[in-house]
Coordinates of C-alpha atoms in Angstrom, one line a residue:
X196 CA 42.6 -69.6 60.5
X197 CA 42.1 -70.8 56.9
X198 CA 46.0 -71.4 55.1
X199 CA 46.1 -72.0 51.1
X200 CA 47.7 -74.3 50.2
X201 CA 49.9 -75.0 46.5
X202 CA 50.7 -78.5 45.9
X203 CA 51.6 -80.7 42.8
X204 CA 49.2 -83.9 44.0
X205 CA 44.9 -83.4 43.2
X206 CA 44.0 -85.1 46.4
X207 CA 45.1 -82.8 49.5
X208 CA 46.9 -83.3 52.6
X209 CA 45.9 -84.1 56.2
X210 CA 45.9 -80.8 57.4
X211 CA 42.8 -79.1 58.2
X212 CA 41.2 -75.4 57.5
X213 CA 42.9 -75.4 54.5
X214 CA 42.8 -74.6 50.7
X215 CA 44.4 -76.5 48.4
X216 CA 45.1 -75.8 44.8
X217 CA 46.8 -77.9 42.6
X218 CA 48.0 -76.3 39.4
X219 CA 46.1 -77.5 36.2
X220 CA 47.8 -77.6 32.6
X221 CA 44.8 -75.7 30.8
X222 CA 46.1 -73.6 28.3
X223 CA 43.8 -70.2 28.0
X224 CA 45.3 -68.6 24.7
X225 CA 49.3 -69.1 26.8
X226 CA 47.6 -68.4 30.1
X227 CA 47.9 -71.0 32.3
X228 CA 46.4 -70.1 35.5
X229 CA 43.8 -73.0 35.9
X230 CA 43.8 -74.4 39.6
X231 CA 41.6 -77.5 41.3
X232 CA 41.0 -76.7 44.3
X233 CA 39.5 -78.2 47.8
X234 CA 38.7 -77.2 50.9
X235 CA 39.4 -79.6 54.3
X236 CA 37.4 -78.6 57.1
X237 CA 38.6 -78.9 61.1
X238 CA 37.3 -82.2 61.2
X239 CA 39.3 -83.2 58.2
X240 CA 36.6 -83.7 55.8
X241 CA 37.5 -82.8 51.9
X242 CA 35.4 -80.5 49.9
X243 CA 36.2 -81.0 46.4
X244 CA 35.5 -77.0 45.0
X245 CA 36.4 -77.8 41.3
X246 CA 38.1 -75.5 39.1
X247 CA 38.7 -71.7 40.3
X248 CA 41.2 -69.4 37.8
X249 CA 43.5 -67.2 39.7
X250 CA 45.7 -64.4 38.4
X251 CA 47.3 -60.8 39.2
X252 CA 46.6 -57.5 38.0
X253 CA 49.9 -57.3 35.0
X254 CA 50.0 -61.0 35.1
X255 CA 52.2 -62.5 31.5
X256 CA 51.4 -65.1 29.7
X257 CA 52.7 -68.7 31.2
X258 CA 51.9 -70.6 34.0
X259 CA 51.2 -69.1 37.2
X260 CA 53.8 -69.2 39.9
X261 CA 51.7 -69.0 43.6
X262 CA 53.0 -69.3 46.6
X263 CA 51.6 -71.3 49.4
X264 CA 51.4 -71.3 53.2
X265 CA 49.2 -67.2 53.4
X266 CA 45.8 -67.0 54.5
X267 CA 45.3 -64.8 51.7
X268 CA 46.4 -63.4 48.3
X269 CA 47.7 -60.3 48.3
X270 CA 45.6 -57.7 47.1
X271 CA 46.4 -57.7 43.9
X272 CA 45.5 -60.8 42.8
X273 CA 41.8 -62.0 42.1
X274 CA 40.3 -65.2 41.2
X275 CA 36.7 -66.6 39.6
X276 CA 35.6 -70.0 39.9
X277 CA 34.7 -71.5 36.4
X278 CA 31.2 -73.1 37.4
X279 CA 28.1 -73.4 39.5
X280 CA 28.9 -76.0 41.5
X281 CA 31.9 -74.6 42.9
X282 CA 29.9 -71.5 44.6
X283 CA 27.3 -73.8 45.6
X284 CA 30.1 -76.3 47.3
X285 CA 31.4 -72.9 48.6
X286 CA 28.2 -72.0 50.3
X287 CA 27.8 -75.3 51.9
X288 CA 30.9 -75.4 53.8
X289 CA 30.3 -76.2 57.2
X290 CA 30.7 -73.3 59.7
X291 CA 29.8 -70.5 57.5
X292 CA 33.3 -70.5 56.3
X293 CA 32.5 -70.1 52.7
X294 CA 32.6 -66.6 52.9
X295 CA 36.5 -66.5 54.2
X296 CA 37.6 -69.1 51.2
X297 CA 36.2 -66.4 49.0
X298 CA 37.7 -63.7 50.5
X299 CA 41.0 -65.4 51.1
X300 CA 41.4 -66.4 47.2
X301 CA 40.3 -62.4 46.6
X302 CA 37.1 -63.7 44.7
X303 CA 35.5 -61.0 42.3
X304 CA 32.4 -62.5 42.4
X305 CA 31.8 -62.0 46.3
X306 CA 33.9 -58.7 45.8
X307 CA 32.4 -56.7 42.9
X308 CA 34.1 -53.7 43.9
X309 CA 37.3 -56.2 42.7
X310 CA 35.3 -57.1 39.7
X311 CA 35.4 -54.1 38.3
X312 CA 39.0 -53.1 39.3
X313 CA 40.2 -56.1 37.0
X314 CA 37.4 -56.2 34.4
X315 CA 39.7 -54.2 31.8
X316 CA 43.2 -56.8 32.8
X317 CA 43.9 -58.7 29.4
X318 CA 44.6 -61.8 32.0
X319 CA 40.6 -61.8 33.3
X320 CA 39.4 -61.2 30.0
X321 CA 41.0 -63.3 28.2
X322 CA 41.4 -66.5 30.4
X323 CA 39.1 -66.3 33.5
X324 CA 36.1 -64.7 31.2
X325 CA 36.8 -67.0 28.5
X326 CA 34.1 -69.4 29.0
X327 CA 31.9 -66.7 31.0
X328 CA 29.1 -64.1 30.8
X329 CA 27.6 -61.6 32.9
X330 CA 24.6 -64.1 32.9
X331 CA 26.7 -66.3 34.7
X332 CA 28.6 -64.1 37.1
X333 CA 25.1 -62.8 37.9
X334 CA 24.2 -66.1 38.8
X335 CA 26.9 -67.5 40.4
X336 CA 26.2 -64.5 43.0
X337 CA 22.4 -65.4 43.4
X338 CA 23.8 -68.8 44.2
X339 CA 25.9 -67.0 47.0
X340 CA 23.0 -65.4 48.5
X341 CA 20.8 -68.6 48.5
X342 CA 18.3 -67.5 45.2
X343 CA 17.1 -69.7 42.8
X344 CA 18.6 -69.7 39.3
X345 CA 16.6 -70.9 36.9
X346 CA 14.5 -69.0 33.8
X347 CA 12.9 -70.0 30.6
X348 CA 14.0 -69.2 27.3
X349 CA 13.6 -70.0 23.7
X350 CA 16.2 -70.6 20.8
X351 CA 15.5 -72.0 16.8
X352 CA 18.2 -74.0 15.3
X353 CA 18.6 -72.8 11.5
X354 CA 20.4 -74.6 8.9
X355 CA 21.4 -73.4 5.2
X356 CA 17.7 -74.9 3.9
X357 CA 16.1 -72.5 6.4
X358 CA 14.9 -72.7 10.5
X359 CA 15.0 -76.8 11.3
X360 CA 12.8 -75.7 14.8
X361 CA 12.3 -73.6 17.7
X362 CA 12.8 -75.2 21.2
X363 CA 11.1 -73.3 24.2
X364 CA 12.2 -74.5 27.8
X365 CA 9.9 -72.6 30.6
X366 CA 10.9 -73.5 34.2
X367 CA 7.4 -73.7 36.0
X368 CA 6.2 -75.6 33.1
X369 CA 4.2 -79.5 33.6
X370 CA 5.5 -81.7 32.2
X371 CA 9.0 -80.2 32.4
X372 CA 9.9 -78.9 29.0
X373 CA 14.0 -78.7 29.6
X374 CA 14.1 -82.1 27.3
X375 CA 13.3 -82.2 23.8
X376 CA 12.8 -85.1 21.7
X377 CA 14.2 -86.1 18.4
X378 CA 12.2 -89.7 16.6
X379 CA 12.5 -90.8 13.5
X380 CA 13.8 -93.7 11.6
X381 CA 17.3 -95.5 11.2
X382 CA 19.5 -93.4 8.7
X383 CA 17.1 -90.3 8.6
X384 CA 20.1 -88.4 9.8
X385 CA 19.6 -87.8 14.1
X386 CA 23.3 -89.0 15.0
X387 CA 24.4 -85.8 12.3
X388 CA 22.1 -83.6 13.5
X389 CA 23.1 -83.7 17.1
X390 CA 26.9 -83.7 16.2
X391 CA 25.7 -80.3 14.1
X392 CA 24.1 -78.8 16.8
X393 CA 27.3 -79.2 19.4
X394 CA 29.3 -77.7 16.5
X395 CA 27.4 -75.1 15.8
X396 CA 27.1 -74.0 19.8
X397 CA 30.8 -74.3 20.4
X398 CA 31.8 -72.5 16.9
X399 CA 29.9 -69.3 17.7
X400 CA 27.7 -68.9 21.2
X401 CA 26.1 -64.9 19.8
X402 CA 24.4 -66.5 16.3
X403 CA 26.7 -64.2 14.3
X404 CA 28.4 -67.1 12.4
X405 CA 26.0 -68.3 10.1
X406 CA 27.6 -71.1 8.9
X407 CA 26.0 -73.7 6.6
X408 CA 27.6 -76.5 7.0
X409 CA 26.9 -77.0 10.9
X410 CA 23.9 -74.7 10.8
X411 CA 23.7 -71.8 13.6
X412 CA 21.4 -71.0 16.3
X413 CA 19.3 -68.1 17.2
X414 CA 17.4 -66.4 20.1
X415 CA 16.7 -62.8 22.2
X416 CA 19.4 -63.4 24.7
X417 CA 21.6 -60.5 25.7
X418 CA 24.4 -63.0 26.7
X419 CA 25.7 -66.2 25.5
X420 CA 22.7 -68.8 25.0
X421 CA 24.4 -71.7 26.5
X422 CA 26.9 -72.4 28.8
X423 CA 28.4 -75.7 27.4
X424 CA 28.0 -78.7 25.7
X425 CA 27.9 -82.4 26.9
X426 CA 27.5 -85.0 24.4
X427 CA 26.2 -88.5 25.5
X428 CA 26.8 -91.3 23.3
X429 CA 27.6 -95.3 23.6
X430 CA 27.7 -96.1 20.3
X431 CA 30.8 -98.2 19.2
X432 CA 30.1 -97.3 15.7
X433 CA 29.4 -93.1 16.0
X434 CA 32.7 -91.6 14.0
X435 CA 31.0 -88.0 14.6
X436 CA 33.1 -85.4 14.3
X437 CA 33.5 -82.6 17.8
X438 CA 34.3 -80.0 18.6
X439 CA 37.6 -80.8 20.0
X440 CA 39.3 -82.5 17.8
X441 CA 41.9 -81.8 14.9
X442 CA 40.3 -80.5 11.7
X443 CA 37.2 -78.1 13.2
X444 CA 37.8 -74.6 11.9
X445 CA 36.2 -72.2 14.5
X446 CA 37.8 -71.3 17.7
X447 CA 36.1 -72.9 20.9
X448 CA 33.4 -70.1 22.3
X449 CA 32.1 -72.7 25.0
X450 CA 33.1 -76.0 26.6
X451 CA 32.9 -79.1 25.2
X452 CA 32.4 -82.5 26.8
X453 CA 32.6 -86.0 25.3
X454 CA 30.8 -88.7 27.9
X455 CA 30.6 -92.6 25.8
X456 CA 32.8 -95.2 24.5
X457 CA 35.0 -93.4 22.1
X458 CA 38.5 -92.5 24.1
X459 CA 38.8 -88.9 21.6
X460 CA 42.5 -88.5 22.1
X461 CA 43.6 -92.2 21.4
X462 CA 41.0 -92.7 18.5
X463 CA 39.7 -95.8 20.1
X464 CA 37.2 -97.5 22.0
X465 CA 37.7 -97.2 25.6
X466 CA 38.1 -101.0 27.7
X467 CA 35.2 -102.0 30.3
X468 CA 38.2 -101.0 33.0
X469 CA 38.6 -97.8 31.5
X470 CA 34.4 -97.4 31.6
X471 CA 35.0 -98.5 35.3
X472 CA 37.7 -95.8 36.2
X473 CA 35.8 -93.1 34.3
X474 CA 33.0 -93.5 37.2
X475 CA 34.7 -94.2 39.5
X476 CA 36.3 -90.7 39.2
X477 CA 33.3 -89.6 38.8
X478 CA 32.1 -90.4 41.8
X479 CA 34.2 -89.2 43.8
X480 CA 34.0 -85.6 42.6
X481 CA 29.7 -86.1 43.0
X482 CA 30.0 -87.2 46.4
X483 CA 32.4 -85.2 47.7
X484 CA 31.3 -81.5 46.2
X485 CA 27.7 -79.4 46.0
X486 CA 26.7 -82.4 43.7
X487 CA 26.2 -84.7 46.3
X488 CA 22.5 -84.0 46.8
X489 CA 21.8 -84.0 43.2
X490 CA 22.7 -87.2 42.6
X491 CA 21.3 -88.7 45.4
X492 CA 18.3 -87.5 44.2
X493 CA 18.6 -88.6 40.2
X494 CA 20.0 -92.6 42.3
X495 CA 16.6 -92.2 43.9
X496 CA 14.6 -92.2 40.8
X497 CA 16.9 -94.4 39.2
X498 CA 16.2 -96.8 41.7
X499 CA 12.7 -97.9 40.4
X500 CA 14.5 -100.7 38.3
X501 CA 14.5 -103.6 40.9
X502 CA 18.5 -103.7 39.7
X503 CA 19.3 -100.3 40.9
X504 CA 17.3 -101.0 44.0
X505 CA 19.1 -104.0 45.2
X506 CA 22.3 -102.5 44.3
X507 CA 24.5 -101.1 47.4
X508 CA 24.7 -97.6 45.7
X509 CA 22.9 -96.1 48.2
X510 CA 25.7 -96.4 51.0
X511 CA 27.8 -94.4 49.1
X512 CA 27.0 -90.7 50.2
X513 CA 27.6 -92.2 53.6
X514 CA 31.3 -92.4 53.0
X515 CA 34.1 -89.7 54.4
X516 CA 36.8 -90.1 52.5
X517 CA 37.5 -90.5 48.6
X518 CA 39.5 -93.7 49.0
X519 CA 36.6 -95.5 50.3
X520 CA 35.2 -95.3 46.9
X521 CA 37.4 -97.8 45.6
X522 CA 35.6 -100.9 47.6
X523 CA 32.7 -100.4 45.3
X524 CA 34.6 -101.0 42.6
X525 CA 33.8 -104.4 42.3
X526 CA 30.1 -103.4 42.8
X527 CA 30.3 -101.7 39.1
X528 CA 32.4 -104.4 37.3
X529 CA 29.6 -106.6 38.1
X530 CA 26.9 -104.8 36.7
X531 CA 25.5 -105.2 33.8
X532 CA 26.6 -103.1 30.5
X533 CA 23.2 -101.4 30.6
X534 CA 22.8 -100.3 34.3
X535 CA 27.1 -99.6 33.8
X536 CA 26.1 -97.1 31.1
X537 CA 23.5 -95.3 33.4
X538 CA 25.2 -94.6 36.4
X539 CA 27.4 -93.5 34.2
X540 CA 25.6 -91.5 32.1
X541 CA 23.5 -90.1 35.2
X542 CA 26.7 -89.5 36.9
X543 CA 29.1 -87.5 34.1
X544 CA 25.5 -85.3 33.8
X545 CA 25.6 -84.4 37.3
X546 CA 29.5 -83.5 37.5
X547 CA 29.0 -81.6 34.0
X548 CA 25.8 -80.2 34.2
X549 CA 25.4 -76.6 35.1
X550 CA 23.1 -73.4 34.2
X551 CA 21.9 -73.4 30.6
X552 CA 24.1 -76.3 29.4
X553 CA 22.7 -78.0 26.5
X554 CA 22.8 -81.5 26.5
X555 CA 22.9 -83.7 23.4
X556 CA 22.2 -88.0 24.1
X557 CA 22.2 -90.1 21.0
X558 CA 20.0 -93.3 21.1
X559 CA 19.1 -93.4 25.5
X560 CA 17.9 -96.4 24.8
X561 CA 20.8 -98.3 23.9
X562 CA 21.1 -101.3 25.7
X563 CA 18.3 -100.6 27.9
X564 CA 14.8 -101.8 28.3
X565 CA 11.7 -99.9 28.3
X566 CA 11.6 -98.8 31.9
X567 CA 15.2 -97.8 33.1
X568 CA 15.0 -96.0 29.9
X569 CA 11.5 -94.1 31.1
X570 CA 13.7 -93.8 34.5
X571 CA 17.3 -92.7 32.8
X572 CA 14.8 -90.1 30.7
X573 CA 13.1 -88.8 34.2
X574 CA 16.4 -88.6 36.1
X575 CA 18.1 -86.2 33.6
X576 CA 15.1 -84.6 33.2
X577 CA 15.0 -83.7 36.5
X578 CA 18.7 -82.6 36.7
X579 CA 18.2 -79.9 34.2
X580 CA 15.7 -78.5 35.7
X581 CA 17.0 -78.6 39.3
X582 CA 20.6 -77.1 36.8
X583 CA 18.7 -74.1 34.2
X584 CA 19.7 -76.3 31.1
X585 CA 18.1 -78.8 28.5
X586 CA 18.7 -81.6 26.4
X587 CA 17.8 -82.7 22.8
X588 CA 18.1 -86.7 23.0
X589 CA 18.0 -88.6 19.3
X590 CA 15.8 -91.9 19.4
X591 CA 13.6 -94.2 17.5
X592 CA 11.8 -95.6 20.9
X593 CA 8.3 -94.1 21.8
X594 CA 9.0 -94.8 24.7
X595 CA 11.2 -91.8 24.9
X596 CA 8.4 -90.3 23.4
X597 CA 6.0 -91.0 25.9
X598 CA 8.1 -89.2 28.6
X599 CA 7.8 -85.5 27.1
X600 CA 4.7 -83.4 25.7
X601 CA 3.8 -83.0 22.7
X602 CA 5.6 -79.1 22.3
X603 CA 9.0 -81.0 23.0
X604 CA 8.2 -83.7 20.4
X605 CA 10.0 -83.4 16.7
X606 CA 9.4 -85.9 14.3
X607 CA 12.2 -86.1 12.0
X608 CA 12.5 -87.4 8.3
X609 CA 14.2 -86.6 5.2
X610 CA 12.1 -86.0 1.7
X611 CA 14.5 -84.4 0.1
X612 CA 16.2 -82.3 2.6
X613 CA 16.3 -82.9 6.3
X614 CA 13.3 -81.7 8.3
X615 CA 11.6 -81.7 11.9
X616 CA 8.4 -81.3 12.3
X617 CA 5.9 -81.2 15.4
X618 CA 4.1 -84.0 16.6
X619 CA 0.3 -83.8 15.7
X620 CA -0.7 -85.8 18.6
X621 CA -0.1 -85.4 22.4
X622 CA 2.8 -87.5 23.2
X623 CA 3.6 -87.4 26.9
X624 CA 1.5 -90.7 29.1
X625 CA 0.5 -91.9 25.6
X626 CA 0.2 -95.0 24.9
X627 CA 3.3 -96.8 23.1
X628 CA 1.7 -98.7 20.0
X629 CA -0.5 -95.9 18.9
X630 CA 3.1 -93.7 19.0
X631 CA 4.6 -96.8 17.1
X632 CA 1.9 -96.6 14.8
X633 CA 2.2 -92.6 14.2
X634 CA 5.8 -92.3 13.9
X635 CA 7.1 -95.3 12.3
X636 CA 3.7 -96.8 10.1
X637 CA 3.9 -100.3 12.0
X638 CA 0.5 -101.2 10.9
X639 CA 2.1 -102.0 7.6
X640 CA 2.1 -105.6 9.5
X641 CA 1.4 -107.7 5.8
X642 CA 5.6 -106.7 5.4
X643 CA 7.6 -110.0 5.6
X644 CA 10.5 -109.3 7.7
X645 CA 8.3 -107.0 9.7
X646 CA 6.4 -110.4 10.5
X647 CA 9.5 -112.3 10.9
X648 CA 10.7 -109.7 13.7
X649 CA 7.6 -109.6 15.3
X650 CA 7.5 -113.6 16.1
X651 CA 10.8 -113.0 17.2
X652 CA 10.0 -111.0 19.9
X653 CA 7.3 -112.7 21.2
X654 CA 9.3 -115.5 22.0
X655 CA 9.5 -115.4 25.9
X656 CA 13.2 -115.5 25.9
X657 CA 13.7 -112.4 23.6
X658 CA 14.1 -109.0 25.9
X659 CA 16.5 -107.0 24.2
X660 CA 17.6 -105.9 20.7
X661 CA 20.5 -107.4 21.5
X662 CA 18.4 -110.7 21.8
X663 CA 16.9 -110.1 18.2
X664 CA 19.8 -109.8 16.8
X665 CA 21.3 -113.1 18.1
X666 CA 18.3 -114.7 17.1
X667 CA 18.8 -113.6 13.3
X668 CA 22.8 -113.8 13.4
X669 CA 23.2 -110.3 12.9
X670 CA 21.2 -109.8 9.5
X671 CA 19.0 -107.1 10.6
X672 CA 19.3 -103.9 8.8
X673 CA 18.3 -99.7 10.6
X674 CA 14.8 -100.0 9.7
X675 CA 14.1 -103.6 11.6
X676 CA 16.2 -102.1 14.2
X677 CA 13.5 -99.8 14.6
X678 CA 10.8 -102.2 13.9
X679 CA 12.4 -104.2 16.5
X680 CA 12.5 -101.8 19.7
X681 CA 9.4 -101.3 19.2
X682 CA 8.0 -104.0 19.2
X683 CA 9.9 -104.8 22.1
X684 CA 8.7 -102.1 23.8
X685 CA 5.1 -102.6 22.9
X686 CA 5.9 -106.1 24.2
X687 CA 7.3 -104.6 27.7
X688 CA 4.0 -103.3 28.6
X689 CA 1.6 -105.8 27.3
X690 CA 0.7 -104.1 24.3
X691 CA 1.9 -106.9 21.5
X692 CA -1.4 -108.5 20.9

């Protein structure tokens, strides 16, 4: 018989048919009543759940105190696991024992007769509801049952100068329309925007905060329009300010994620060791959890740059335990810091990912070339769809372009004020140099550094940005930048004549 487990360490015990739940230090407004839990099967396998809050009916403020060693909670406590993943894990178990984990943690989600016994209990509405809806409770019990959970829906981004645009994701749609793209030049103002848009959805999720200065969203839905943010950046020089820092004046409606190079906490850039821990980490909670498939699937189309496919990555869903993680560490310190930043990337996505997050990816292309970027764009592409959420990525490459319609296309530019407006031509299989041409004006070819740049690149030896940049000892200013990756884009599929 299935015995819960309480224990101070993340990674269980030998034991097997057991929950373990190891008390996390999240702090819900003085409730503390955050566990990470796992499940070991009888043949010793762990299933890492993720995060499930756990309370009783009259609970106080504080940390929860819960004793170990039952098979199940008494009956007046109830519990709600805080994502999508965890039900799904739950649902996979082996054995059909999903349904007794529920049932042994007292689960309100399996039990709604439990549901609404504690709806009205200050501890449920204020911590385990805190980053919840009824959308997602009504989801997380499709997920139980084996339905599918996606929808489409549409939401406009406002700012104080008026509506910026309307974004419409529709989950039959071809091409997939769950990633929307943001071009325009150096400086326009894309790395803002995106930093507005996260602090807009994490001040206030209903649109009744209209608040200037980060702008506010707006839509039909009932219930909250997103389910959290995950900002991607691997800039060393963003200073954007998030949600999650000192100095933000709204209260945190939704969770926030931070995936890139700054370390938030410490103020710094992280180290190439710290880069390496972060996945590995990662990896284990992917591998060992309902994610497992997923990202198997996004490796898979990863895997079309000749670097991902000779790499041993695909041995690792074939491992058993966590530990055996560690021996591909050397695998990733060896890689370069483009195909690094991807499985990273691809990776943080799949862990964070869940129904209607909205993702936010500043510059993709960053230290990659033309196709792992085409690939990087597919992958995550295909992970919001398979997850009911969307992206809006910020990019000067039409190569990024190229990879959605024309409907998810915004060009962006600043007259006076900032504006985005629709692409006038169809973007998606297009071909690179006539969306150079459209968005940036490159047949302007009689400028002199624009000619300087472009012998530059055609230089066999020149492949990356990086490369231009050596090549004019860092004197290259946003707009070349531009200039540049496009060009060396056009030059990537034979279109530099």
């Amino acid at each position: 018989m299935t015995t819960i487990y309480v224990q101070n360490e993340k990674q269980p015990k030998s034991t097997t048919d057991g929950i373990y739940l190891s008390h996390n230090s999240w702090d819900d407004f003085h409730f503390k009543l955050t566990f990470d839990a796992s499940y070991v099967d009888i043949d010793g396998k762990v299933h890492a759940l993720g995060q499930v809050k756990i309370a009783y009916l009259g609970v106080k403020e504080g940390p929860l105190n819960l004793e170990g060693g039952v098979r199940r909670l008494s009956d007046t406590y109830y519990s709600l696991g805080q994502s999508q993943s965890y039900y799904e894990t739950i649902r996979k178990l082996p054995n059909a024992v999903g349904k007794r984990v529920l049932n042994a943690l007292r689960d309100v989600v399996l039990d709604e007769t439990r549901f609404a016994r504690v709806a009205e209990d200050s501890a449920f509405r204020v911590s385990l509801m805190r980053y919840l809806d009824q959308r997602q409770i009504a989801s997380f019990r499709s997920i139980l049952k084996g339905g599918n959970i996606t929808s489409s829906y549409t939401f406009a981004y406002h700012t104080g100068m008026g509506p910026l645009f309307e974004l419409s994701v529709n989950s039959n749609s071809l091409p997939l329309t769950n990633l929307h793209a943001l071009i325009g030049r150096n400086g326009v103002g894309k790395t803002t925007l995106l930093a507005n848009l996260a602090l807009a959805a994490c001040a206030n999720n209903e649109g009744s905060l209209k608040d200037p200065q980060y702008g506010w969203f707006i839509s039909d839905e009932s219930e909250a329009l997103f389910g959290n943010v995950v900002a991607v950046s691997y800039s060393a020089f963003d200073t954007f300010k998030v949600p999650t820092q000192d100095g933000f004046e709204h209260q945190l409606h939704i969770p926030y994620d931070y995936v890139g190079l700054r370390f938030l906490k410490e103020d710094r850039l992280k180290t190439r060791n710290e880069l390496t821990d972060e996945l590995i980490a990662c990896l284990k909670i992917c591998l060992f959890s309902s994610r497992k498939e997923t990202w198997e699937q996004s490796l898979q189309i990863l895997s079309n740059d000749p670097v991902f496919r000779q790499l041993p990555l695909t041995k690792l869903p074939d491992l058993k335990v966590e530990e055996e993680i560690e021996q591909f560490r050397g695998v990733v310190s060896q890689m370069s810091t483009g195909h690094q930043i991807v499985l990273l990337s691809i990776s943080k996505l799949v862990e964070l990912v869940q129904d209607r997050t909205l993702v936010l990816f500043d510059e993709p292309e960053s230290h990659l070339h033309p196709p792992l970027l085409a690939s990087l764009i597919r992958a995550v592409s295909n992970l919001l769809k398979k997850r009911n959420g969307v992206a809006i990525i910020a990019t000067h490459s039409p190569v990024a372009l190229q990879e959605v319609p024309q409907n998810c296309a915004w060009l962006i530019d600043r007259p006076e004020h900032l504006r985005a407006r629709p692409m006038d031509v169809e973007t998606f299989g297009e071909n690179v140099g006539y969306l150079t041409q459209r968005v940036f004006e490159l047949e302007m070819r009689e400028s002199s550094y624009y000619a300087t740049i472009e012998e530059i690149v055609r230089q066999e030896n020149v492949k990356t940005i990086d490369d231009v940049m050596a090549a004019l000892d860092g004197h290259l200013g946003g707009e070349g930048k531009g200039i540049a990756i496009a060009l060396l884009a056009a030059k990537e599929l034979d279109l530099l004549n």
